Short mmCIF file of C-alpha atoms in Angstrom, two decimals:
data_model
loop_
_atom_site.label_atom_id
_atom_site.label_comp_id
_atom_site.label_asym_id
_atom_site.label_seq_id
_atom_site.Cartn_x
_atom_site.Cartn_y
_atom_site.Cartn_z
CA UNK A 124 11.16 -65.00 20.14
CA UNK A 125 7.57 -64.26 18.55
CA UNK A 126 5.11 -62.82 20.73
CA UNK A 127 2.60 -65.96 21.51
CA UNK A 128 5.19 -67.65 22.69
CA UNK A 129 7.07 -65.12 24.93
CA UNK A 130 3.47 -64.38 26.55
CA UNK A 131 2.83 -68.40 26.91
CA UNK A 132 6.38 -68.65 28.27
CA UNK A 133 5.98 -70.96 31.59
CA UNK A 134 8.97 -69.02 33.16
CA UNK A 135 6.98 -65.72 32.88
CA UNK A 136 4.16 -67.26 34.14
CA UNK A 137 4.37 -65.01 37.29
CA UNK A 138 4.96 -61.71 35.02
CA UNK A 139 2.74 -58.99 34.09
CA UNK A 140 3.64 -58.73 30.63
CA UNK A 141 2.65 -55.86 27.73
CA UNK A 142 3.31 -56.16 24.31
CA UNK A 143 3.56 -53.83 21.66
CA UNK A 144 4.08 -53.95 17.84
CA UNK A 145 5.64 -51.08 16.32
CA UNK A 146 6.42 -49.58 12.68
CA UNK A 147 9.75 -47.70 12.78
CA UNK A 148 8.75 -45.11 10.57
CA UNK A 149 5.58 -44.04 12.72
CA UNK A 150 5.42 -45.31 16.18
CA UNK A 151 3.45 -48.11 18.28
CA UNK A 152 0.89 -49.46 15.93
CA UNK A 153 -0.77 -51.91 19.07
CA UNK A 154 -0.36 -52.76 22.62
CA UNK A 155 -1.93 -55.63 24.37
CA UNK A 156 -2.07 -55.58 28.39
CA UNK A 157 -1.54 -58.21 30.85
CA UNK A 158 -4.96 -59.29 30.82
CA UNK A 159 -4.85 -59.85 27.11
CA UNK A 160 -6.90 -56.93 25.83
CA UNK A 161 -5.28 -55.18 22.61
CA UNK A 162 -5.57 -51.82 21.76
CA UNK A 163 -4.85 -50.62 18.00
CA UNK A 164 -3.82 -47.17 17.00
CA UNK A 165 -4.13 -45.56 13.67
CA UNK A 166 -1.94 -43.01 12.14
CA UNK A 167 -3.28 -40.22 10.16
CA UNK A 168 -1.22 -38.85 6.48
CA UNK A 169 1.11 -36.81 9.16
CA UNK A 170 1.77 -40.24 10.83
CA UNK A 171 0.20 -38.09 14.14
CA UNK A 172 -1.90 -40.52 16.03
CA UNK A 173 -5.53 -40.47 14.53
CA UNK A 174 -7.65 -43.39 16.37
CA UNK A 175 -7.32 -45.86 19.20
CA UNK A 176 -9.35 -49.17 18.90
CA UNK A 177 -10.31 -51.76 20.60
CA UNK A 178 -9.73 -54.97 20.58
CA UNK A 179 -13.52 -55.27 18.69
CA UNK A 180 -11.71 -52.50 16.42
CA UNK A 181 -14.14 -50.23 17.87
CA UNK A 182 -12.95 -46.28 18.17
CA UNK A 183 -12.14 -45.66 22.14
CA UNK A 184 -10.56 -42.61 20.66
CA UNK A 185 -10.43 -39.92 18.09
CA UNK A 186 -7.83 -37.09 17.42
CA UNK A 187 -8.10 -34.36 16.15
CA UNK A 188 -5.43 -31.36 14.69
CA UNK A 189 -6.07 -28.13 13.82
CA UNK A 190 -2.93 -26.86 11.14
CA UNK A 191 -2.72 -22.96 11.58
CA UNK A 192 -0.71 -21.30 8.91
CA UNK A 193 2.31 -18.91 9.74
CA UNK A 194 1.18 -15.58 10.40
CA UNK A 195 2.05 -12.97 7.83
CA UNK A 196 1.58 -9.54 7.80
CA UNK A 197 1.10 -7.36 4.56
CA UNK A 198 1.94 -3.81 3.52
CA UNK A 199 -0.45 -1.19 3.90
CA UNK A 200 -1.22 1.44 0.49
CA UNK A 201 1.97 3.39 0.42
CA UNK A 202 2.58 6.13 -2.40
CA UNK A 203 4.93 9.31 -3.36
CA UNK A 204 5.13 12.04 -5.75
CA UNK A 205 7.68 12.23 -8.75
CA UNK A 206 8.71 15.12 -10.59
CA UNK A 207 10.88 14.71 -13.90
CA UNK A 208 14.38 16.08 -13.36
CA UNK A 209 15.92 15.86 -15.83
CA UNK A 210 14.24 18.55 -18.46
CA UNK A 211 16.35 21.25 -19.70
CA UNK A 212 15.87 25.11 -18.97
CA UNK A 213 12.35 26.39 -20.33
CA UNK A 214 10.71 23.00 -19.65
CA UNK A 215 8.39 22.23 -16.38
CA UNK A 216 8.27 18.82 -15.35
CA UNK A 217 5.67 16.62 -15.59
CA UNK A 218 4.57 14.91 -12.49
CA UNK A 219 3.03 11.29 -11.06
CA UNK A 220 2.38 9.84 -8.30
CA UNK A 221 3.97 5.88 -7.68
CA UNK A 222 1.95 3.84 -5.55
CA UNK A 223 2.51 0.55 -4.49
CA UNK A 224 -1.35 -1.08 -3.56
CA UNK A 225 -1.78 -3.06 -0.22
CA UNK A 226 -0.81 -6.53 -0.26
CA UNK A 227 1.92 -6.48 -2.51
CA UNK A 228 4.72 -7.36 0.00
CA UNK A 229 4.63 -9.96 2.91
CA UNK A 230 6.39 -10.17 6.10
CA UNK A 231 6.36 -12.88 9.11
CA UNK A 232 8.25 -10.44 11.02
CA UNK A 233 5.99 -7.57 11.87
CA UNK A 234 3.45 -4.70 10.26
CA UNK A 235 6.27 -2.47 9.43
CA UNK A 236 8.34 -4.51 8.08
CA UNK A 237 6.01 -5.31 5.23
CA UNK A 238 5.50 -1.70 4.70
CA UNK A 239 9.27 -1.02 4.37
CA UNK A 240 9.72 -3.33 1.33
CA UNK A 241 6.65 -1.51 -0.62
CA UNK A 242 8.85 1.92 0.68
CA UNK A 243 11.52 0.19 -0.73
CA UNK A 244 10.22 -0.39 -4.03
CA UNK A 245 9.19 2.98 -4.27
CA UNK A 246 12.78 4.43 -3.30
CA UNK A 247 13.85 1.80 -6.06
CA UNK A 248 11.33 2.72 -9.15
CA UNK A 249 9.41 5.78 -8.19
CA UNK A 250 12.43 8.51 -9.62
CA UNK A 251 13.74 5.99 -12.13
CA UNK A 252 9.66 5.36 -13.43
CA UNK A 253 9.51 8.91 -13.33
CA UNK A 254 12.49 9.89 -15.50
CA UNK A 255 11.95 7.44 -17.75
CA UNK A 256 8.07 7.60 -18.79
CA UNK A 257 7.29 11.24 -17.91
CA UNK A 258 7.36 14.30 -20.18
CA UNK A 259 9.02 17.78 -19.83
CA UNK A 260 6.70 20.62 -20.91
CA UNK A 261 7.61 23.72 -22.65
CA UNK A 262 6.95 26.47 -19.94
CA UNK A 263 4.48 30.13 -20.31
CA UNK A 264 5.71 32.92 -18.93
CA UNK A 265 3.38 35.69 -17.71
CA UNK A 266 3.92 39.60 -17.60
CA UNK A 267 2.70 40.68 -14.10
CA UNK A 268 1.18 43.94 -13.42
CA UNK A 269 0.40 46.11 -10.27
CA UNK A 270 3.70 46.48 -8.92
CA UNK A 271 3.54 41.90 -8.12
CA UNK A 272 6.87 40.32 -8.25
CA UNK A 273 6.55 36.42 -7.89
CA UNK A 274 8.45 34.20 -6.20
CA UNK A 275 8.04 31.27 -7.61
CA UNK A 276 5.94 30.69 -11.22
CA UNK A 277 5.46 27.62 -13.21
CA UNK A 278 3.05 27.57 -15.55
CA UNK A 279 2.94 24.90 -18.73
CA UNK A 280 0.51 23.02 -20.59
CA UNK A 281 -0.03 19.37 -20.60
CA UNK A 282 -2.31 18.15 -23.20
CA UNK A 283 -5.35 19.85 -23.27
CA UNK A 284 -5.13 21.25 -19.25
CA UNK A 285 -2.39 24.03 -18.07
CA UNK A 286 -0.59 23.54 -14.79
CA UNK A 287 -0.68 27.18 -13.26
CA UNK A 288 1.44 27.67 -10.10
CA UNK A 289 2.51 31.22 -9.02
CA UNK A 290 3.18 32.21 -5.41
CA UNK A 291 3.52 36.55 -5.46
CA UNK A 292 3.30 38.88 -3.05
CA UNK A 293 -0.20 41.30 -3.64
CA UNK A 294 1.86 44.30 -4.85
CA UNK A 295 0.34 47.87 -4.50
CA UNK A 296 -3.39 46.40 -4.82
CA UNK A 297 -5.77 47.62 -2.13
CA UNK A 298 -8.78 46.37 -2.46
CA UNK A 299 -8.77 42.10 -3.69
CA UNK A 300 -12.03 42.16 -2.66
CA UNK A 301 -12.74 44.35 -5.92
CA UNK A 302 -10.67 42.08 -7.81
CA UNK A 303 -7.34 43.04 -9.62
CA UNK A 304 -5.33 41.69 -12.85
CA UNK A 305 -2.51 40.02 -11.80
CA UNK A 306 -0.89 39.50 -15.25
CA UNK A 307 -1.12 38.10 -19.24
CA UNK A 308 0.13 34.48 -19.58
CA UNK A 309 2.36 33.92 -22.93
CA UNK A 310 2.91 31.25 -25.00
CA UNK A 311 0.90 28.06 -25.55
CA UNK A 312 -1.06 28.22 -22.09
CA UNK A 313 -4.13 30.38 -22.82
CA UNK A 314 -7.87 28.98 -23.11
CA UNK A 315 -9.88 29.17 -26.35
CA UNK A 316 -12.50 30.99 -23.76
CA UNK A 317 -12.91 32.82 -20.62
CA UNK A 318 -11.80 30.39 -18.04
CA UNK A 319 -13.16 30.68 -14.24
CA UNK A 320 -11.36 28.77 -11.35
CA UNK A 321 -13.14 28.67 -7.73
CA UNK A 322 -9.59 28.40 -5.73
CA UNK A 323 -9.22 28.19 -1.77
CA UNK A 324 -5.60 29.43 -0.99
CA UNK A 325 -3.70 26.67 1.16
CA UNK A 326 -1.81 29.36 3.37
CA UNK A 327 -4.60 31.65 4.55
CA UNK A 328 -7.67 29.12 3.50
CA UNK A 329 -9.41 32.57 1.47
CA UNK A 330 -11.34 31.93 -1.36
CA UNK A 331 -10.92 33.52 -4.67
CA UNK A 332 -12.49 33.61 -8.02
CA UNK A 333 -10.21 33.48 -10.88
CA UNK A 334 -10.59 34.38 -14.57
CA UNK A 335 -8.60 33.82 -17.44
CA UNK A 336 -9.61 35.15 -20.72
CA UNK A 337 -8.31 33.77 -24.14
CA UNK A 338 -5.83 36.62 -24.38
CA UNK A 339 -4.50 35.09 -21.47
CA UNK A 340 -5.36 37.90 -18.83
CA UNK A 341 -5.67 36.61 -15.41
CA UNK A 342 -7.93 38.69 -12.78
CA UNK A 343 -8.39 37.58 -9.68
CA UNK A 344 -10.73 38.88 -6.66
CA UNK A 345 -11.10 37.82 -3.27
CA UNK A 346 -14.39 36.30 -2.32
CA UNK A 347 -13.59 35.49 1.29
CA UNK A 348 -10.70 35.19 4.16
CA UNK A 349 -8.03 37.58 4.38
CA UNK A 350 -4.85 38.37 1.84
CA UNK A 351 -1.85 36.55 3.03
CA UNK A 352 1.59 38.10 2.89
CA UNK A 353 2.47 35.87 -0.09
CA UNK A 354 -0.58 34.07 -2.27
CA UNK A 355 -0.02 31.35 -3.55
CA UNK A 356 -1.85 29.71 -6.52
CA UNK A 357 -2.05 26.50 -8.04
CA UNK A 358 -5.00 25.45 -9.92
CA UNK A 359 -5.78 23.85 -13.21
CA UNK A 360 -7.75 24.38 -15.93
CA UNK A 361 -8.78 23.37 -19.75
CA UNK A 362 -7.45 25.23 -22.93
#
């Protein structure tokens, strides 16, 4: 039965009677009351309701919506140091440092999350980067003197800089504070000239003054703090 004619339907006549029209795909496109007056309704690209009209097709009513996007969270700066391991005896490993920069990884789960996949990636690459790109360097040894007997040395050159680590004990010195050889350095590591390193060691926080002449001598003298039990030093510095 088409609409006029169901409204102007004598039997009805004591109804109150609303029509609609309707498009299956998006909703109720009109409605007209009892007392004739139609409303329109208009369906934005979403097919979420967007305007209601009049029956002037005036706009009774606007809509708007406000599309938020999903919340993700991304990975703080996370980083790690590599050594080479697999150089042979008489080689020191070079060394880098893998970082993976903020906003590499995403998460919509939480803060940490993000930050375990860029923790991941560098559990993943950081050795294998390492191993694979990194150099080993043929190692100096030094002759120490005073009665020192180190603990750990590891002292190789890398290009035109030498890696000097040495962690000793101070032997039968007395007096740092006058300053006291500690040994020659052999090999490839000694400067083309006198060499002086300002040096705060990291397990008493002294400060020292170190020289290095191209024979390879190393002195060292106390400028502040107090001798630890074992010195440690690891410093740098140009051929």
């Amino acid at each position: 039965m088409k609409t006029y004619n169901f409204r102007k339907n004598s039997s009805l006549v004591n109804y109150e009677i609303t029509t609609y029209t309707h498009d299956p795909l998006i909703g109720i496109t009109s409605l007209t009351s009892p007392s004739g007056i139609k409303e329109t309704y208009k369906y934005n690209s979403f097919h979420r309701l967007n305007k209601t009209l009049d029956s002037e097709g005036k706009i009774k009513k606007e809509y708007n919506y406000n599309y938020s996007q999903a919340l993700l969270f991304y990975n703080t700066q996370k980083s790690q140091d590599f050594n080479k391991t697999d150089c042979t005896v008489g080689y020191s490993p070079a060394s880098y440092t893998y970082t993976v920069p903020p906003g590499i990884y995403s998460s919509s789960i939480s803060q940490p999350d993000a930050d375990q996949k860029a923790i991941m990636d560098i559990n993943t690459n950081g050795q294998l980067i390492a191993n694979q790109n990194l150099t080993c360097a043929p190692t100096c040894p030094i002759n120490l003197y005073n009665a020192i007997s180190a603990s750990y040395m590891n002292i190789y050159s890398a290009g035109n800089k030498v890696n000097f680590q040495l962690k000793f004990n101070s032997g039968n010195v007395v007096q740092w504070s006058n300053g006291a050889s500690i040994g020659t350095i052999q090999g490839d590591c000694k400067p083309g000239q006198w060499r002086t390193i300002h040096y705060n060691e990291p397990n008493s926080n002294s400060v020292w003054e170190i020289k290095i002449d191209p024979i390879g001598n190393v002195q060292a003298k106390l400028l502040s703090g107090f001798v630890p039990n074992t010195i440690n030093f690891q410093f740098e510095f140009y051929k």
